[in-house]
Amino acid sequence: MTRATSTIPFSTIKFIDNIPRLSDLTERLTQKLREIRMELNQREPDRMTAGRAQSRYDLITDVDTIRIKRRAMRYLERLHNSTGTQHLPQRDEALLTPLRGGLPVARIVTEHEADEIAAALHAEMPWMAPATEVVWHGLRASARRGLLGLRFDPLVLVGSPGIGKSYWARRLAHHLEVPTTSIDATGESAAFSLGGAQRGWGSASPGKLMQTALRERHAGPIVIIDEVEKSGDVQSNQGSRHTLTDALLPLLERMTAETWECPYYQIRCGMSWVNWVMTANSRWGLPAPLISRCIVLDLPDLTGSQLRIFVEAQGTGRGLPRVAIDATSDAIQRAIAAGRTPSLRTVSRMLDHVELQTHRQLLQ
């Protein structure tokens, strides 16, 4: 089933085809003035004495030429200013062409559609029920209110490494049929990775948020920020400091996100349909302003039965033979009995290895 979409006016910039060159516009205005004066002379021949007959080139004086050029320059300046991209080099203007006509966002049409998405996600990862429930209610509300796109409250998923927090977010995006972009908050420049850096910084570039909108031509991706509690700050060449929280706060508020300004392109963009899933290994280190704007969920460690459910679902989905699925489950059970409960990441690698070995056997 293909998800319904709506197109929103993503940015305030205006695209104008075939902006004339100054020389062409000047020539056009000069020709028009020449035609007007020739017509006037023909209608009022008494204005021209026999000794002062003018050729068509003499109808335009040097003063006229100066005035025409000034008027053409003022017109082109107003035209360029109306686009909102007059400050950008041509290369950057070309990179923004995907924004022409707006961008689509995924839409939930009925509450039943929201129920189906939540049920499918819960069947895959039942231990993530608290997170799935928050999204489920958000999707139902989006359908009930007839919103142009889908929304749910920003999430911070707190739990031990390897329980599938980021994987759950990617599976959610799969079921919603929206693109994703991931940011590692432990990176030194996480704030710039998200929003971008304006010219003047050592690494000026658009952020992943803007890059995703342009590359995927979509205004409602899911942004996944891993280990958000470990984010640091960065310092510009002029000495000012910026944190990931500074970059996040205006994007988490719907009203300010509607008119968010890209630091690199310096244009306003509608980021209010972006949805956010952040992960953390503990609550310690989470900034208070971030906590106040998100739903923070504490998730338990995985149990053996939950890991077996995951192996069963993944093994069946990958087309693994029953003996391979059972062998993987037995290996997990033995590890748990020895006091070494594997993470979801480890189990996924086990399944990758089993799948590879199974296909090798089939090729022999």
Short mmCIF file of C-alpha atoms in Angstrom, two decimals:
data_model
loop_
_atom_site.label_atom_id
_atom_site.label_comp_id
_atom_site.label_asym_id
_atom_site.label_seq_id
_atom_site.Cartn_x
_atom_site.Cartn_y
_atom_site.Cartn_z
CA MET A 1 0.00 0.00 0.00
CA THR A 2 1.39 3.38 -1.02
CA ARG A 3 1.07 6.05 1.63
CA ALA A 4 -1.01 9.12 0.76
CA THR A 5 0.88 12.41 0.54
CA SER A 6 0.22 16.15 0.60
CA THR A 7 2.40 18.84 -0.96
CA ILE A 8 3.35 21.77 1.25
CA PRO A 9 5.06 25.09 0.37
CA PHE A 10 8.41 24.16 1.89
CA SER A 11 10.34 27.41 1.49
CA THR A 12 9.72 31.10 0.86
CA ILE A 13 12.05 31.32 -2.13
CA LYS A 14 10.56 32.06 -5.55
CA PHE A 15 11.73 30.47 -8.77
CA ILE A 16 11.66 32.76 -11.82
CA ASP A 17 12.42 31.31 -15.22
CA ASN A 18 14.46 33.24 -17.78
CA ILE A 19 15.52 36.31 -15.82
CA PRO A 20 16.74 38.67 -18.58
CA ARG A 21 20.30 39.91 -18.80
CA LEU A 22 20.96 43.60 -18.24
CA SER A 23 22.09 44.10 -21.85
CA ASP A 24 18.96 42.43 -23.25
CA LEU A 25 16.63 44.41 -21.00
CA THR A 26 18.40 47.68 -21.84
CA GLU A 27 18.11 46.98 -25.57
CA ARG A 28 14.41 46.12 -25.21
CA LEU A 29 13.64 49.36 -23.35
CA THR A 30 15.70 51.40 -25.82
CA GLN A 31 13.85 49.91 -28.77
CA LYS A 32 10.49 50.59 -27.13
CA LEU A 33 11.36 54.25 -26.46
CA ARG A 34 12.58 54.63 -30.05
CA GLU A 35 9.28 53.24 -31.40
CA ILE A 36 7.24 55.55 -29.18
CA ARG A 37 9.14 58.64 -30.35
CA MET A 38 8.98 57.66 -34.02
CA GLU A 39 5.23 57.20 -33.73
CA LEU A 40 4.93 60.56 -31.97
CA ASN A 41 6.88 62.29 -34.75
CA GLN A 42 4.65 60.73 -37.39
CA ARG A 43 1.52 61.91 -35.61
CA GLU A 44 2.92 65.43 -35.05
CA PRO A 45 5.06 66.31 -38.08
CA ASP A 46 5.08 70.00 -37.10
CA ARG A 47 7.43 69.14 -34.27
CA MET A 48 10.19 68.44 -36.80
CA THR A 49 11.46 71.24 -39.04
CA ALA A 50 12.82 70.48 -42.47
CA GLY A 51 16.33 71.16 -41.33
CA ARG A 52 16.13 69.02 -38.21
CA ALA A 53 14.92 65.70 -39.47
CA GLN A 54 16.16 62.93 -37.16
CA SER A 55 17.20 59.43 -38.03
CA ARG A 56 15.89 56.53 -35.95
CA TYR A 57 19.21 56.44 -34.08
CA ASP A 58 19.07 60.12 -33.17
CA LEU A 59 15.76 59.61 -31.33
CA ILE A 60 17.63 58.32 -28.23
CA THR A 61 19.96 60.73 -26.47
CA ASP A 62 22.86 59.94 -24.15
CA VAL A 63 20.72 61.05 -21.22
CA ASP A 64 18.02 58.58 -22.30
CA THR A 65 20.59 55.77 -22.44
CA ILE A 66 21.76 56.48 -18.89
CA ARG A 67 18.19 56.60 -17.59
CA ILE A 68 17.26 53.37 -19.37
CA LYS A 69 20.23 51.54 -17.91
CA ARG A 70 19.44 52.78 -14.40
CA ARG A 71 15.81 51.70 -14.73
CA ALA A 72 16.81 48.27 -16.04
CA MET A 73 19.24 47.81 -13.14
CA ARG A 74 16.57 48.76 -10.59
CA TYR A 75 14.10 46.33 -12.17
CA LEU A 76 16.57 43.43 -12.15
CA GLU A 77 17.56 44.22 -8.57
CA ARG A 78 13.92 44.06 -7.44
CA LEU A 79 13.42 40.88 -9.45
CA HIS A 80 16.43 39.17 -7.87
CA ASN A 81 15.44 40.34 -4.39
CA SER A 82 11.97 38.85 -4.80
CA THR A 83 13.42 35.35 -5.29
CA GLY A 84 14.94 35.17 -1.82
CA THR A 85 18.13 33.69 -3.27
CA GLN A 86 19.87 36.87 -4.40
CA HIS A 87 22.61 36.33 -1.81
CA LEU A 88 23.51 32.85 -3.09
CA PRO A 89 26.00 31.87 -5.79
CA GLN A 90 24.50 30.27 -8.89
CA ARG A 91 25.69 26.80 -7.87
CA ASP A 92 23.72 26.95 -4.60
CA GLU A 93 20.65 28.33 -6.38
CA ALA A 94 20.75 25.30 -8.69
CA LEU A 95 20.97 22.93 -5.72
CA LEU A 96 17.71 24.38 -4.37
CA THR A 97 15.67 23.61 -7.49
CA PRO A 98 14.09 20.47 -5.89
CA LEU A 99 12.12 22.89 -3.70
CA ARG A 100 10.26 24.29 -6.71
CA GLY A 101 6.54 23.72 -6.26
CA GLY A 102 6.86 22.53 -2.66
CA LEU A 103 7.65 19.13 -1.16
CA PRO A 104 5.46 16.17 -0.21
CA VAL A 105 4.77 14.87 3.30
CA ALA A 106 3.26 11.47 4.15
CA ARG A 107 -0.34 11.59 5.36
CA ILE A 108 -2.45 9.24 7.48
CA VAL A 109 -5.94 9.22 6.02
CA THR A 110 -7.86 7.08 8.54
CA GLU A 111 -7.40 5.94 12.12
CA HIS A 112 -7.58 2.36 10.85
CA GLU A 113 -4.45 3.05 8.80
CA ALA A 114 -2.71 4.22 11.98
CA ASP A 115 -3.84 1.03 13.74
CA GLU A 116 -2.35 -1.14 11.00
CA ILE A 117 1.02 0.64 11.15
CA ALA A 118 1.22 0.34 14.93
CA ALA A 119 0.18 -3.32 14.84
CA ALA A 120 2.84 -4.18 12.25
CA LEU A 121 5.55 -2.38 14.21
CA HIS A 122 4.47 -3.98 17.49
CA ALA A 123 4.52 -7.44 15.92
CA GLU A 124 8.15 -6.91 14.95
CA MET A 125 9.35 -5.41 18.23
CA PRO A 126 6.83 -5.93 21.05
CA TRP A 127 9.34 -4.84 23.73
CA MET A 128 9.23 -1.34 22.22
CA ALA A 129 5.52 -1.07 23.03
CA PRO A 130 5.82 2.22 25.02
CA ALA A 131 7.39 3.98 22.02
CA THR A 132 5.03 2.37 19.53
CA GLU A 133 2.05 3.49 21.62
CA VAL A 134 3.15 7.15 21.59
CA VAL A 135 3.53 7.05 17.81
CA TRP A 136 0.22 5.22 17.42
CA HIS A 137 -1.69 7.93 19.30
CA GLY A 138 0.06 10.62 17.26
CA LEU A 139 -0.87 8.95 13.97
CA ARG A 140 -4.49 8.52 15.04
CA ALA A 141 -4.66 12.18 16.03
CA SER A 142 -3.18 13.20 12.66
CA ALA A 143 -5.90 11.26 10.84
CA ARG A 144 -8.67 12.46 13.14
CA ARG A 145 -7.73 16.12 12.66
CA GLY A 146 -7.28 15.76 8.92
CA LEU A 147 -3.71 17.09 9.04
CA LEU A 148 -1.77 17.53 5.81
CA GLY A 149 0.93 15.24 7.18
CA LEU A 150 1.64 12.86 10.05
CA ARG A 151 2.99 13.94 13.40
CA PHE A 152 3.91 12.45 16.74
CA ASP A 153 5.60 13.92 19.79
CA PRO A 154 9.41 14.00 19.76
CA LEU A 155 10.75 10.91 21.52
CA VAL A 156 13.80 10.23 23.65
CA LEU A 157 14.24 6.47 24.08
CA VAL A 158 16.38 5.67 27.12
CA GLY A 159 17.76 2.16 27.51
CA SER A 160 20.80 -0.06 27.44
CA PRO A 161 22.85 -0.25 24.23
CA GLY A 162 21.74 -2.88 21.77
CA ILE A 163 18.03 -3.15 22.63
CA GLY A 164 16.99 -1.86 19.20
CA LYS A 165 16.16 1.80 19.78
CA SER A 166 17.61 3.05 16.49
CA TYR A 167 16.47 -0.06 14.65
CA TRP A 168 12.92 0.55 15.87
CA ALA A 169 13.07 4.12 14.49
CA ARG A 170 14.21 2.86 11.09
CA ARG A 171 11.44 0.24 11.02
CA LEU A 172 8.95 2.97 11.92
CA ALA A 173 10.14 5.03 8.94
CA HIS A 174 9.79 1.93 6.75
CA HIS A 175 6.15 1.45 7.74
CA LEU A 176 5.40 5.17 7.38
CA GLU A 177 7.20 5.24 4.00
CA VAL A 178 9.26 8.30 4.87
CA PRO A 179 13.04 8.87 4.55
CA THR A 180 15.39 8.93 7.52
CA THR A 181 18.64 10.60 8.43
CA SER A 182 20.84 9.63 11.37
CA ILE A 183 23.18 11.74 13.49
CA ASP A 184 25.68 10.49 16.05
CA ALA A 185 25.51 13.00 18.90
CA THR A 186 28.91 11.91 20.19
CA GLY A 187 30.52 13.50 17.15
CA GLU A 188 32.28 16.80 17.76
CA SER A 189 30.15 18.69 15.24
CA ALA A 190 26.73 17.11 15.88
CA ALA A 191 25.09 20.55 16.00
CA PHE A 192 26.41 21.35 12.54
CA SER A 193 25.61 17.85 11.26
CA LEU A 194 21.98 18.55 12.04
CA GLY A 195 21.37 22.14 10.99
CA GLY A 196 24.45 23.05 8.99
CA ALA A 197 27.03 25.79 9.38
CA GLN A 198 26.88 29.25 7.86
CA ARG A 199 29.68 30.67 5.79
CA GLY A 200 32.41 31.92 8.06
CA TRP A 201 32.75 28.65 9.92
CA GLY A 202 35.67 26.40 9.08
CA SER A 203 33.36 23.65 7.78
CA ALA A 204 30.49 25.63 6.25
CA SER A 205 27.92 23.32 4.64
CA PRO A 206 24.20 22.50 4.77
CA GLY A 207 23.17 20.10 7.54
CA LYS A 208 21.75 16.61 7.18
CA LEU A 209 18.23 17.92 7.74
CA MET A 210 18.39 20.18 4.67
CA GLN A 211 20.38 17.66 2.66
CA THR A 212 17.72 15.01 3.29
CA ALA A 213 14.91 17.32 2.19
CA LEU A 214 16.75 18.17 -1.04
CA ARG A 215 17.99 14.65 -1.79
CA GLU A 216 14.77 12.79 -0.96
CA ARG A 217 12.46 15.63 -2.05
CA HIS A 218 10.46 15.10 1.11
CA ALA A 219 9.54 17.51 3.93
CA GLY A 220 8.68 14.94 6.60
CA PRO A 221 11.62 12.63 7.31
CA ILE A 222 12.33 10.95 10.63
CA VAL A 223 15.53 12.27 12.18
CA ILE A 224 17.32 9.75 14.42
CA ILE A 225 19.84 11.18 16.88
CA ASP A 226 21.87 8.52 18.69
CA GLU A 227 23.28 8.98 22.21
CA VAL A 228 21.88 12.46 22.52
CA GLU A 229 22.93 12.67 26.19
CA LYS A 230 26.60 12.64 25.13
CA SER A 231 26.47 15.60 22.78
CA GLY A 232 29.12 18.25 23.26
CA ASP A 233 29.57 21.71 21.79
CA VAL A 234 31.55 23.23 18.94
CA GLN A 235 33.45 26.49 18.64
CA SER A 236 33.58 28.79 15.62
CA ASN A 237 36.62 30.56 14.23
CA GLN A 238 35.38 33.69 16.02
CA GLY A 239 35.11 31.91 19.39
CA SER A 240 31.31 31.47 19.71
CA ARG A 241 30.08 28.08 20.94
CA HIS A 242 27.08 26.05 19.78
CA THR A 243 25.53 22.87 21.17
CA LEU A 244 23.29 20.24 19.66
CA THR A 245 20.56 21.37 22.05
CA ASP A 246 20.82 24.91 20.63
CA ALA A 247 20.25 23.51 17.16
CA LEU A 248 17.43 21.19 18.25
CA LEU A 249 15.18 23.44 20.32
CA PRO A 250 13.77 25.64 17.51
CA LEU A 251 13.15 22.51 15.42
CA LEU A 252 11.25 20.67 18.17
CA GLU A 253 8.74 23.52 18.56
CA ARG A 254 6.21 23.31 15.74
CA MET A 255 5.68 27.08 15.48
CA THR A 256 9.37 27.95 15.18
CA ALA A 257 10.07 24.93 12.98
CA GLU A 258 7.57 26.29 10.42
CA THR A 259 9.90 29.21 9.70
CA TRP A 260 13.27 27.62 10.51
CA GLU A 261 16.16 29.33 8.73
CA CYS A 262 18.88 27.17 7.22
CA PRO A 263 22.21 28.61 8.46
CA TYR A 264 24.03 27.69 5.25
CA TYR A 265 21.55 28.74 2.55
CA GLN A 266 19.99 31.45 4.76
CA ILE A 267 16.47 30.72 3.55
CA ARG A 268 13.38 29.93 5.61
CA CYS A 269 12.09 26.36 5.41
CA GLY A 270 9.02 24.55 6.74
CA MET A 271 10.47 21.86 9.03
CA SER A 272 7.35 21.42 11.18
CA TRP A 273 6.53 18.03 9.59
CA VAL A 274 9.86 16.50 10.57
CA ASN A 275 9.51 13.82 13.29
CA TRP A 276 12.19 13.13 15.87
CA VAL A 277 13.46 9.98 17.59
CA MET A 278 16.44 10.41 19.91
CA THR A 279 18.18 7.65 21.82
CA ALA A 280 20.13 7.70 25.08
CA ASN A 281 21.80 5.10 27.27
CA SER A 282 20.75 6.93 30.45
CA ARG A 283 18.87 10.01 31.59
CA TRP A 284 22.05 11.44 33.06
CA GLY A 285 23.31 14.18 30.79
CA LEU A 286 19.98 14.91 29.08
CA PRO A 287 19.54 18.72 29.00
CA ALA A 288 16.46 19.99 30.85
CA PRO A 289 15.22 22.08 27.87
CA LEU A 290 15.30 18.94 25.74
CA ILE A 291 13.43 16.86 28.33
CA SER A 292 10.70 19.51 28.56
CA ARG A 293 10.02 19.31 24.82
CA CYS A 294 10.05 15.53 24.39
CA ILE A 295 8.44 12.39 25.71
CA VAL A 296 11.20 10.51 27.52
CA LEU A 297 10.64 6.74 27.78
CA ASP A 298 12.68 4.37 29.93
CA LEU A 299 12.93 1.02 28.16
CA PRO A 300 13.86 -2.26 29.91
CA ASP A 301 16.57 -4.65 28.83
CA LEU A 302 15.63 -7.41 26.42
CA THR A 303 14.54 -10.77 27.79
CA GLY A 304 15.33 -14.15 26.31
CA SER A 305 11.75 -14.63 25.10
CA GLN A 306 11.81 -11.24 23.34
CA LEU A 307 15.04 -12.14 21.58
CA ARG A 308 13.52 -15.43 20.44
CA ILE A 309 10.48 -13.55 19.11
CA PHE A 310 12.84 -11.30 17.16
CA VAL A 311 14.77 -14.28 15.76
CA GLU A 312 11.53 -15.99 14.74
CA ALA A 313 10.19 -12.91 12.94
CA GLN A 314 13.49 -12.01 11.29
CA GLY A 315 14.31 -15.59 10.33
CA THR A 316 10.91 -16.09 8.73
CA GLY A 317 11.16 -12.76 6.93
CA ARG A 318 14.58 -13.66 5.55
CA GLY A 319 13.35 -17.05 4.37
CA LEU A 320 15.69 -19.04 6.63
CA PRO A 321 14.97 -22.75 7.07
CA ARG A 322 13.37 -23.86 10.33
CA VAL A 323 16.51 -25.69 11.45
CA ALA A 324 18.55 -22.48 11.12
CA ILE A 325 16.02 -20.44 13.10
CA ASP A 326 15.89 -23.04 15.88
CA ALA A 327 19.69 -23.29 16.00
CA THR A 328 19.98 -19.51 16.41
CA SER A 329 17.38 -19.52 19.19
CA ASP A 330 19.24 -22.33 20.97
CA ALA A 331 22.52 -20.42 20.74
CA ILE A 332 20.87 -17.38 22.31
CA GLN A 333 19.40 -19.51 25.09
CA ARG A 334 22.80 -21.00 25.91
CA ALA A 335 24.36 -17.53 26.05
CA ILE A 336 21.64 -16.34 28.44
CA ALA A 337 22.12 -19.42 30.64
CA ALA A 338 25.82 -18.57 30.83
CA GLY A 339 24.98 -15.04 32.01
CA ARG A 340 25.80 -13.33 28.69
CA THR A 341 22.49 -12.04 27.28
CA PRO A 342 23.29 -10.88 23.73
CA SER A 343 22.16 -7.50 22.45
CA LEU A 344 19.80 -7.08 19.53
CA ARG A 345 22.78 -5.89 17.51
CA THR A 346 24.60 -9.15 18.23
CA VAL A 347 21.54 -11.22 17.33
CA SER A 348 21.19 -9.34 14.04
CA ARG A 349 24.80 -10.17 13.18
CA MET A 350 24.14 -13.82 14.05
CA LEU A 351 21.19 -13.85 11.66
CA ASP A 352 23.32 -12.22 8.95
CA HIS A 353 25.91 -14.97 9.37
CA VAL A 354 23.27 -17.72 9.32
CA GLU A 355 21.70 -16.24 6.18
CA LEU A 356 25.08 -16.11 4.46
CA GLN A 357 25.88 -19.72 5.36
CA THR A 358 22.43 -20.88 4.25
CA HIS A 359 22.79 -19.27 0.84
CA ARG A 360 26.27 -20.70 0.44
CA GLN A 361 24.92 -24.20 1.05
CA LEU A 362 22.22 -23.67 -1.56
CA LEU A 363 24.80 -22.62 -4.17
CA GLN A 364 26.98 -25.72 -3.72
#
